[in-house]
PDB file of C-alpha atoms in Angstrom:
ATOM      1  CA  MET A 112      83.256 175.838  75.433  1.00 61.00           C
ATOM      2  CA  ASN A 113      81.685 177.757  77.656  1.00 64.00           C
ATOM      3  CA  GLU A 114      82.831 178.777  81.182  1.00 68.00           C
ATOM      4  CA  LYS A 115      81.819 175.519  82.843  1.00 65.00           C
ATOM      5  CA  GLY A 116      84.327 173.695  80.305  1.00 63.00           C
ATOM      6  CA  HIS A 117      81.456 171.389  78.546  1.00 63.00           C
ATOM      7  CA  TYR A 118      81.379 172.093  74.858  1.00 56.00           C
ATOM      8  CA  ASP A 119      78.054 173.330  72.808  1.00 61.00           C
ATOM      9  CA  VAL A 120      78.569 170.630  70.400  1.00 57.00           C
ATOM     10  CA  ASN A 121      75.678 171.731  68.063  1.00 59.00           C
ATOM     11  CA  ALA A 122      77.439 175.359  67.838  1.00 64.00           C
ATOM     12  CA  TYR A 123      80.606 173.651  67.348  1.00 60.00           C
ATOM     13  CA  ALA A 124      79.294 171.270  64.838  1.00 59.00           C
ATOM     14  CA  GLU A 125      77.646 173.913  62.618  1.00 62.00           C
ATOM     15  CA  ALA A 126      80.872 176.960  63.018  1.00 63.00           C
ATOM     16  CA  HIS A 127      83.665 173.462  62.593  1.00 58.00           C
ATOM     17  CA  PHE A 128      81.833 171.639  59.558  1.00 58.00           C
ATOM     18  CA  GLU A 129      81.302 174.926  57.799  1.00 62.00           C
ATOM     19  CA  ALA A 130      85.644 175.921  58.816  1.00 59.00           C
ATOM     20  CA  LEU A 131      85.890 172.454  57.520  1.00 53.00           C
ATOM     21  CA  ALA A 132      84.673 173.436  53.745  1.00 54.00           C
ATOM     22  CA  LYS A 133      86.995 176.272  53.361  1.00 55.00           C
ATOM     23  CA  GLU A 134      90.059 173.766  54.793  1.00 51.00           C
ATOM     24  CA  GLU A 135      90.809 175.249  58.260  1.00 50.00           C
ATOM     25  CA  LEU A 136      89.828 174.252  62.195  1.00 44.00           C
ATOM     26  CA  LEU A 137      88.178 176.006  64.190  1.00 44.00           C
ATOM     27  CA  MET A 138      89.350 174.182  66.978  1.00 45.00           C
ATOM     28  CA  ARG A 139      91.140 171.873  68.415  1.00 44.00           C
ATOM     29  CA  ILE A 140      90.691 168.706  71.016  1.00 46.00           C
ATOM     30  CA  SER A 141      91.376 169.643  74.639  1.00 50.00           C
ATOM     31  CA  THR A 142      94.057 168.244  76.748  1.00 44.00           C
ATOM     32  CA  ASP A 143      91.430 168.421  79.715  1.00 51.00           C
ATOM     33  CA  THR A 144      91.683 164.946  81.340  1.00 46.00           C
ATOM     34  CA  TYR A 145      88.331 164.567  80.429  1.00 44.00           C
ATOM     35  CA  LEU A 146      88.559 164.217  77.143  1.00 52.00           C
ATOM     36  CA  LEU A 147      90.435 161.937  73.613  1.00 59.00           C
ATOM     37  CA  THR A 148      93.457 163.307  72.779  1.00 67.00           C
ATOM     38  CA  ILE A 149      92.946 162.129  68.921  1.00 73.00           C
ATOM     39  CA  GLU A 150      96.527 162.841  67.537  1.00 73.00           C
ATOM     40  CA  ASP A 151      97.638 160.283  70.575  1.00 76.00           C
ATOM     41  CA  PHE A 152      95.139 157.734  70.192  1.00 78.00           C
ATOM     42  CA  CYS A 153      95.533 157.667  66.615  1.00 78.00           C
ATOM     43  CA  GLU A 154      99.343 157.496  66.682  1.00 77.00           C
ATOM     44  CA  LYS A 155      99.243 154.791  69.128  1.00 80.00           C
ATOM     45  CA  ASN A 156      97.032 152.410  67.169  1.00 80.00           C
ATOM     46  CA  GLN A 157      98.379 153.978  63.874  1.00 79.00           C
ATOM     47  CA  LEU A 158      95.553 155.178  62.010  1.00 79.00           C
ATOM     48  CA  GLU A 159      96.427 156.362  59.064  1.00 77.00           C
ATOM     49  CA  ILE A 160      93.811 159.333  59.266  1.00 74.00           C
ATOM     50  CA  THR A 161      94.624 163.368  59.112  1.00 72.00           C
ATOM     51  CA  GLU A 162      92.247 166.044  61.000  1.00 68.00           C
ATOM     52  CA  LYS A 163      90.428 166.881  57.842  1.00 71.00           C
ATOM     53  CA  ASP A 164      89.319 162.977  57.011  1.00 76.00           C
ATOM     54  CA  GLU A 165      86.306 162.286  57.926  1.00 74.00           C
ATOM     55  CA  VAL A 166      86.961 159.661  60.864  1.00 74.00           C
ATOM     56  CA  TYR A 167      88.976 161.617  62.791  1.00 73.00           C
ATOM     57  CA  GLN A 168      85.896 164.495  62.319  1.00 71.00           C
ATOM     58  CA  VAL A 169      83.112 162.044  63.466  1.00 74.00           C
ATOM     59  CA  LEU A 170      85.771 160.849  66.271  1.00 75.00           C
ATOM     60  CA  LEU A 171      86.572 164.300  67.358  1.00 71.00           C
ATOM     61  CA  TYR A 172      82.742 165.554  67.609  1.00 70.00           C
ATOM     62  CA  ALA A 173      81.487 162.055  69.038  1.00 72.00           C
ATOM     63  CA  CYS A 174      83.786 162.893  71.681  1.00 72.00           C
ATOM     64  CA  ALA A 175      82.347 166.682  72.193  1.00 65.00           C
ATOM     65  CA  LEU A 176      79.230 165.002  72.251  1.00 63.00           C
ATOM     66  CA  LEU A 177      79.986 162.228  74.494  1.00 63.00           C
ATOM     67  CA  MET A 178      81.724 164.625  77.155  1.00 60.00           C
ATOM     68  CA  ARG A 179      80.095 167.748  77.198  1.00 54.00           C
ATOM     69  CA  ASN A 180      78.304 166.562  80.921  1.00 49.00           C
ATOM     70  CA  LYS A 181      81.390 165.116  82.170  1.00 47.00           C
ATOM     71  CA  LEU A 182      79.609 161.893  82.108  1.00 42.00           C
ATOM     72  CA  GLU A 183      79.346 162.009  85.682  1.00 41.00           C
ATOM     73  CA  THR A 184      76.247 164.400  85.399  1.00 36.00           C
ATOM     74  CA  THR A 185      73.801 162.099  84.332  1.00 41.00           C
ATOM     75  CA  GLU A 186      70.018 162.695  85.985  1.00 44.00           C
ATOM     76  CA  SER A 187      68.399 159.913  87.852  1.00 45.00           C
ATOM     77  CA  THR A 188      65.107 159.404  86.994  1.00 50.00           C
ATOM     78  CA  LEU A 189      61.803 158.488  89.794  1.00 49.00           C
ATOM     79  CA  GLU A 190      61.911 154.856  88.499  1.00 51.00           C
ATOM     80  CA  ASP A 191      65.459 154.753  89.183  1.00 52.00           C
ATOM     81  CA  MET A 192      65.425 155.997  92.950  1.00 52.00           C
ATOM     82  CA  ASN A 193      61.955 153.634  93.308  1.00 77.00           C
ATOM     83  CA  TYR A 194      63.011 150.696  95.225  1.00 80.00           C
ATOM     84  CA  GLU A 195      60.626 148.694  94.128  1.00 84.00           C
ATOM     85  CA  TYR A 196      61.045 149.293  90.937  1.00 85.00           C
ATOM     86  CA  GLN A 197      64.777 148.522  91.521  1.00 84.00           C
ATOM     87  CA  GLU A 198      63.446 145.329  93.241  1.00 87.00           C
ATOM     88  CA  TYR A 199      60.874 144.409  90.519  1.00 90.00           C
ATOM     89  CA  ILE A 200      63.512 144.643  87.308  1.00 88.00           C
ATOM     90  CA  HIS A 201      66.868 143.193  89.311  1.00 86.00           C
ATOM     91  CA  ALA A 202      64.834 140.074  91.639  1.00 89.00           C
ATOM     92  CA  ILE A 203      61.631 139.546  90.904  1.00 92.00           C
ATOM     93  CA  ARG A 204      60.896 140.017  87.453  1.00 93.00           C
ATOM     94  CA  PRO A 205      63.899 137.338  86.195  1.00 92.00           C
ATOM     95  CA  ASP A 206      62.560 134.834  88.449  1.00 94.00           C
ATOM     96  CA  MET A 207      59.108 135.691  86.629  1.00 95.00           C
ATOM     97  CA  LEU A 208      60.867 134.827  83.225  1.00 94.00           C
ATOM     98  CA  LYS A 209      62.157 131.157  84.875  1.00 93.00           C
ATOM     99  CA  LEU A 210      59.133 130.256  85.836  1.00 94.00           C
ATOM    100  CA  TYR A 211      57.173 130.783  82.837  1.00 94.00           C
ATOM    101  CA  ILE A 212      59.814 128.844  80.842  1.00 92.00           C
ATOM    102  CA  GLY A 213      59.680 126.108  83.024  1.00 90.00           C
ATOM    103  CA  LEU A 214      55.823 126.069  82.999  1.00 91.00           C
ATOM    104  CA  HIS A 215      55.962 126.515  78.943  1.00 89.00           C
ATOM    105  CA  HIS A 216      58.918 124.765  78.199  1.00 84.00           C
ATOM    106  CA  ASN A 217      57.269 121.356  76.526  1.00 79.00           C
ATOM    107  CA  ASP A 218      54.782 123.821  73.999  1.00 78.00           C
ATOM    108  CA  SER A 219      54.135 123.282  70.687  1.00 62.00           C
ATOM    109  CA  LEU A 220      56.996 124.952  68.559  1.00 57.00           C
ATOM    110  CA  ASN A 221      54.726 127.563  67.933  1.00 55.00           C
ATOM    111  CA  ASP A 222      53.649 128.489  71.478  1.00 55.00           C
ATOM    112  CA  LYS A 223      49.848 128.168  70.792  1.00 62.00           C
ATOM    113  CA  VAL A 224      49.615 124.900  72.757  1.00 71.00           C
ATOM    114  CA  LYS A 225      49.966 124.561  75.645  1.00 78.00           C
ATOM    115  CA  LYS A 226      50.742 121.220  77.398  1.00 83.00           C
ATOM    116  CA  TYR A 227      50.844 121.295  81.692  1.00 87.00           C
ATOM    117  CA  HIS A 228      52.926 118.828  83.555  1.00 87.00           C
ATOM    118  CA  LYS A 229      51.177 115.684  84.865  1.00 86.00           C
ATOM    119  CA  GLN A 230      52.595 117.216  88.380  1.00 86.00           C
ATOM    120  CA  CYS A 231      54.399 120.186  89.680  1.00 89.00           C
ATOM    121  CA  ARG A 232      56.532 120.086  92.757  1.00 91.00           C
ATOM    122  CA  ILE A 233      57.020 123.283  95.336  1.00 91.00           C
ATOM    123  CA  SER A 234      59.781 123.420  98.314  1.00 91.00           C
ATOM    124  CA  PHE A 235      60.576 126.415 100.777  1.00 91.00           C
ATOM    125  CA  GLY A 236      64.256 126.684 102.098  1.00 90.00           C
ATOM    126  CA  ASP A 237      65.337 122.888 102.786  1.00 91.00           C
ATOM    127  CA  LEU A 238      61.646 121.238 103.379  1.00 92.00           C
ATOM    128  CA  SER A 239      61.319 118.756 101.512  1.00 93.00           C
ATOM    129  CA  PRO A 240      59.282 118.840  97.929  1.00 93.00           C
ATOM    130  CA  ILE A 241      56.204 118.913  98.123  1.00 93.00           C
ATOM    131  CA  LYS A 242      53.900 117.005  95.046  1.00 92.00           C
ATOM    132  CA  ILE A 243      50.882 118.535  93.722  1.00 92.00           C
ATOM    133  CA  ASP A 244      48.545 118.966  90.641  1.00 91.00           C
ATOM    134  CA  GLU A 245      49.045 115.229  90.628  1.00 88.00           C
ATOM    135  CA  GLN A 246      45.282 114.899  88.878  1.00 88.00           C
ATOM    136  CA  THR A 247      44.102 118.316  87.758  1.00 91.00           C
ATOM    137  CA  PRO A 248      46.677 121.430  87.077  1.00 92.00           C
ATOM    138  CA  TRP A 249      45.138 123.789  88.541  1.00 93.00           C
ATOM    139  CA  PHE A 250      48.316 125.398  90.269  1.00 93.00           C
ATOM    140  CA  GLN A 251      50.145 125.516  86.991  1.00 93.00           C
ATOM    141  CA  GLU A 252      46.615 127.397  85.183  1.00 93.00           C
ATOM    142  CA  ALA A 253      46.482 129.750  88.052  1.00 94.00           C
ATOM    143  CA  LEU A 254      50.150 130.480  87.597  1.00 94.00           C
ATOM    144  CA  ASP A 255      49.925 130.638  83.983  1.00 93.00           C
ATOM    145  CA  ARG A 256      46.899 133.601  84.830  1.00 92.00           C
ATOM    146  CA  TYR A 257      49.083 135.149  87.135  1.00 94.00           C
ATOM    147  CA  LEU A 258      52.254 135.363  84.575  1.00 94.00           C
ATOM    148  CA  GLU A 259      49.989 136.568  81.493  1.00 90.00           C
ATOM    149  CA  LYS A 260      49.322 139.654  83.491  1.00 90.00           C
ATOM    150  CA  TYR A 261      51.741 140.410  85.030  1.00 92.00           C
ATOM    151  CA  LEU A 262      54.834 139.889  83.486  1.00 93.00           C
ATOM    152  CA  GLY A 263      53.875 140.239  79.706  1.00 91.00           C
ATOM    153  CA  VAL A 264      55.679 138.135  77.223  1.00 91.00           C
ATOM    154  CA  LYS A 265      53.747 135.723  74.624  1.00 88.00           C
ATOM    155  CA  SER A 266      56.087 132.971  74.300  1.00 89.00           C
ATOM    156  CA  VAL A 267      59.298 130.826  75.968  1.00 89.00           C
ATOM    157  CA  LYS A 268      61.523 132.334  72.440  1.00 87.00           C
ATOM    158  CA  GLU A 269      60.337 135.761  73.793  1.00 88.00           C
ATOM    159  CA  ALA A 270      60.950 135.258  77.575  1.00 91.00           C
ATOM    160  CA  GLU A 271      64.544 133.503  76.674  1.00 88.00           C
ATOM    161  CA  GLN A 272      65.369 136.558  74.448  1.00 84.00           C
ATOM    162  CA  GLU A 273      64.630 139.051  77.850  1.00 88.00           C
ATOM    163  CA  LEU A 274      66.482 137.101  80.138  1.00 87.00           C
ATOM    164  CA  TYR A 275      69.396 136.628  77.884  1.00 83.00           C
ATOM    165  CA  ALA A 276      69.797 140.048  76.494  1.00 81.00           C
ATOM    166  CA  ILE A 277      69.047 141.405  80.419  1.00 84.00           C
ATOM    167  CA  TYR A 278      69.816 138.925  83.002  1.00 81.00           C
ATOM    168  CA  GLY A 279      72.057 136.850  81.174  1.00 72.00           C
ATOM    169  CA  LYS A 280      75.936 136.352  81.603  1.00 62.00           C
ATOM    170  CA  THR A 281      77.882 139.168  80.280  1.00 57.00           C
ATOM    171  CA  VAL A 282      79.380 138.343  77.345  1.00 56.00           C
ATOM    172  CA  GLY A 283      82.864 140.760  76.919  1.00 57.00           C
ATOM    173  CA  ALA A 284      83.616 143.193  78.591  1.00 57.00           C
ATOM    174  CA  LYS A 285      80.339 144.720  81.208  1.00 64.00           C
ATOM    175  CA  MET A 286      79.275 147.891  79.240  1.00 73.00           C
ATOM    176  CA  ASN A 287      76.944 150.726  79.981  1.00 77.00           C
ATOM    177  CA  VAL A 288      74.720 152.197  77.022  1.00 79.00           C
ATOM    178  CA  ASN A 289      77.539 155.384  75.889  1.00 82.00           C
ATOM    179  CA  ALA A 290      80.615 152.398  75.648  1.00 85.00           C
ATOM    180  CA  ILE A 291      78.000 150.201  73.421  1.00 87.00           C
ATOM    181  CA  ARG A 292      77.174 152.873  71.754  1.00 87.00           C
ATOM    182  CA  PHE A 293      80.934 154.211  70.718  1.00 88.00           C
ATOM    183  CA  MET A 294      81.697 150.552  70.265  1.00 89.00           C
ATOM    184  CA  TRP A 295      78.740 150.394  67.205  1.00 92.00           C
ATOM    185  CA  GLY A 296      80.265 153.001  65.745  1.00 89.00           C
ATOM    186  CA  THR A 297      83.618 153.166  65.843  1.00 90.00           C
ATOM    187  CA  TYR A 298      83.506 149.703  64.436  1.00 92.00           C
ATOM    188  CA  HIS A 299      81.513 151.415  61.981  1.00 90.00           C
ATOM    189  CA  LEU A 300      84.218 154.027  61.473  1.00 89.00           C
ATOM    190  CA  LEU A 301      87.184 151.442  60.904  1.00 90.00           C
ATOM    191  CA  GLN A 302      85.497 149.655  58.298  1.00 90.00           C
ATOM    192  CA  ASP A 303      85.924 152.600  56.376  1.00 86.00           C
ATOM    193  CA  ILE A 304      89.660 152.749  56.861  1.00 86.00           C
ATOM    194  CA  PRO A 305      92.024 150.793  54.857  1.00 85.00           C
ATOM    195  CA  ASN A 306      94.300 149.295  56.707  1.00 84.00           C
ATOM    196  CA  CYS A 307      91.175 148.444  59.544  1.00 87.00           C
ATOM    197  CA  LYS A 308      89.250 147.212  58.436  1.00 89.00           C
ATOM    198  CA  SER A 309      87.716 143.150  58.570  1.00 91.00           C
ATOM    199  CA  LYS A 310      87.905 141.586  55.046  1.00 87.00           C
ATOM    200  CA  THR A 311      84.023 139.520  55.548  1.00 88.00           C
ATOM    201  CA  GLU A 312      81.275 141.228  56.710  1.00 86.00           C
ATOM    202  CA  LYS A 313      79.776 141.315  60.560  1.00 87.00           C
ATOM    203  CA  SER A 314      83.359 139.651  61.906  1.00 91.00           C
ATOM    204  CA  VAL A 315      85.796 141.575  64.002  1.00 93.00           C
ATOM    205  CA  THR A 316      89.495 141.794  63.599  1.00 93.00           C
ATOM    206  CA  LYS A 317      91.980 141.525  67.023  1.00 91.00           C
ATOM    207  CA  LYS A 318      93.288 144.758  65.637  1.00 91.00           C
ATOM    208  CA  GLN A 319      90.063 146.388  65.603  1.00 92.00           C
ATOM    209  CA  GLY A 320      89.470 144.720  68.937  1.00 92.00           C
ATOM    210  CA  ARG A 321      92.271 146.276  70.094  1.00 89.00           C
ATOM    211  CA  ILE A 322      91.855 150.131  68.245  1.00 90.00           C
ATOM    212  CA  ILE A 323      88.464 149.996  70.352  1.00 91.00           C
ATOM    213  CA  ALA A 324      89.110 148.720  73.622  1.00 88.00           C
ATOM    214  CA  ASP A 325      91.598 152.349  73.627  1.00 87.00           C
ATOM    215  CA  LEU A 326      89.086 153.818  72.530  1.00 87.00           C
ATOM    216  CA  LEU A 327      86.244 153.030  75.757  1.00 86.00           C
ATOM    217  CA  ASN A 328      89.333 153.158  78.043  1.00 84.00           C
ATOM    218  CA  ARG A 329      90.183 156.254  77.095  1.00 80.00           C
ATOM    219  CA  LEU A 330      86.822 157.985  77.408  1.00 80.00           C
ATOM    220  CA  ASN A 331      86.635 156.508  80.911  1.00 79.00           C
ATOM    221  CA  LEU A 332      83.254 154.021  79.411  1.00 81.00           C
ATOM    222  CA  ILE A 333      85.576 150.900  80.466  1.00 78.00           C
ATOM    223  CA  GLU A 334      88.832 150.686  82.866  1.00 65.00           C
ATOM    224  CA  TYR A 335      92.232 148.387  82.282  1.00 55.00           C
ATOM    225  CA  LYS A 336      92.648 146.466  85.911  1.00 53.00           C
ATOM    226  CA  GLU A 337      96.110 147.398  84.902  1.00 48.00           C
ATOM    227  CA  LYS A 338      98.589 148.820  82.578  1.00 49.00           C
ATOM    228  CA  GLU A 339      99.952 145.733  81.274  1.00 48.00           C
ATOM    229  CA  SER A 340     100.510 145.226  77.534  1.00 49.00           C
ATOM    230  CA  PHE A 341      98.534 141.766  78.397  1.00 47.00           C
ATOM    231  CA  LEU A 342      95.796 143.452  80.007  1.00 48.00           C
ATOM    232  CA  ASP A 343      95.247 145.661  77.116  1.00 55.00           C
ATOM    233  CA  TYR A 344      95.412 142.276  74.705  1.00 57.00           C
ATOM    234  CA  MET A 345      92.669 140.690  76.298  1.00 72.00           C
ATOM    235  CA  ASP A 346      90.666 143.434  76.410  1.00 76.00           C
ATOM    236  CA  GLY A 347      90.096 144.097  73.494  1.00 84.00           C
ATOM    237  CA  GLU A 348      89.426 140.215  72.988  1.00 87.00           C
ATOM    238  CA  ARG A 349      86.357 141.074  75.394  1.00 86.00           C
ATOM    239  CA  ILE A 350      85.229 143.515  72.883  1.00 88.00           C
ATOM    240  CA  ARG A 351      86.237 141.657  70.125  1.00 90.00           C
ATOM    241  CA  VAL A 352      83.542 139.139  71.362  1.00 88.00           C
ATOM    242  CA  SER A 353      81.028 141.207  72.573  1.00 87.00           C
ATOM    243  CA  LEU A 354      81.043 143.307  69.174  1.00 90.00           C
ATOM    244  CA  LYS A 355      80.344 140.353  66.997  1.00 90.00           C
ATOM    245  CA  ASN A 356      77.813 138.934  69.235  1.00 86.00           C
ATOM    246  CA  TYR A 357      75.936 141.778  68.267  1.00 88.00           C
ATOM    247  CA  LEU A 358      76.736 142.212  65.053  1.00 90.00           C
ATOM    248  CA  MET A 359      75.560 138.735  64.421  1.00 87.00           C
ATOM    249  CA  GLN A 360      72.466 139.208  66.694  1.00 83.00           C
ATOM    250  CA  TYR A 361      71.331 142.465  65.779  1.00 87.00           C
ATOM    251  CA  ASP A 362      71.092 145.038  62.899  1.00 88.00           C
ATOM    252  CA  SER A 363      71.423 148.641  64.375  1.00 88.00           C
ATOM    253  CA  ILE A 364      72.350 149.965  67.589  1.00 87.00           C
ATOM    254  CA  ASP A 365      68.991 150.797  68.445  1.00 86.00           C
ATOM    255  CA  ASP A 366      68.157 147.143  68.218  1.00 85.00           C
ATOM    256  CA  ILE A 367      70.150 146.539  71.126  1.00 84.00           C
ATOM    257  CA  ILE A 368      69.457 149.265  73.504  1.00 83.00           C
ATOM    258  CA  LYS A 369      65.603 148.695  72.878  1.00 82.00           C
ATOM    259  CA  ALA A 370      66.967 144.851  73.710  1.00 81.00           C
ATOM    260  CA  LYS A 371      68.228 145.455  77.029  1.00 81.00           C
ATOM    261  CA  GLN A 372      65.916 147.941  78.517  1.00 84.00           C
ATOM    262  CA  TYR A 373      63.914 146.474  81.745  1.00 87.00           C
ATOM    263  CA  LYS A 374      60.419 146.198  81.116  1.00 90.00           C
ATOM    264  CA  THR A 375      57.276 145.808  83.038  1.00 89.00           C
ATOM    265  CA  SER A 376      54.194 144.199  82.488  1.00 88.00           C
ATOM    266  CA  PRO A 377      52.389 145.825  79.880  1.00 86.00           C
ATOM    267  CA  ASN A 378      48.442 143.920  81.187  1.00 87.00           C
ATOM    268  CA  ASN A 379      49.466 145.732  85.438  1.00 85.00           C
ATOM    269  CA  THR A 380      46.340 148.009  85.124  1.00 80.00           C
ATOM    270  CA  ASP A 381      47.644 148.743  88.938  1.00 78.00           C
ATOM    271  CA  SER A 382      50.323 151.345  88.804  1.00 71.00           C
ATOM    272  CA  SER A 383      50.808 151.469  92.843  1.00 75.00           C
ATOM    273  CA  ARG A 384      52.537 147.595  92.585  1.00 80.00           C
ATOM    274  CA  TYR A 385      55.131 146.100  90.001  1.00 84.00           C
ATOM    275  CA  TYR A 386      53.748 142.755  90.812  1.00 84.00           C
TER     276      TYR A 386
END
């Protein structure tokens, strides 16, 4: 640990595992409020592991890795600070995805044959809708060309997947990328502990959900609203539902993170605008 109270994870790992080979621990986890107390966590959740077990070492290492920059010190990129970018990813792009789906929902299954509607209705505010495209779908064709350039999706399925993964209703507890990484990794660690593993592949037990929720709470990645047993149980259930959903849809944590990344149009050649 350096003078600022942060861990040099690479130096720690090199020295720690060398010491572990000699059956001695170089460092115990800090009692700093920002860091996880591994012993208390394992005892509460009845994890029958000791300091020499691999699962214990991975938890310790991952905790130090996460906390080396104290979570609050994440740097903002220029893109994150760009108002037009924020407006595009949060307000404009989801509407464009909905337009694309509405425009092409009756296409053929392979999404290669476009079938425009016989007519189109447009309304602004409380005004009565007007009908256009009654003879030729000129507006739909123009909208289609626009969305092809400034949206950059190739099928209704692709548009629906993005709309669900990024803008859809949250399944279970709302989590950031660090929380998802720890949830995914801890589940696979628990699958190596006989009294904690699930009986079937890609299933999540209630006990696993409660253990992972406790870990995320201790790492300040999620927060319990109140310290009550019922809410503690409910947070475990939310984690279990979220994790089961991820396990069924994705093969790796990288697939999850990639699916949840905001997208811009690959066909937009005007760097001054996003749409």
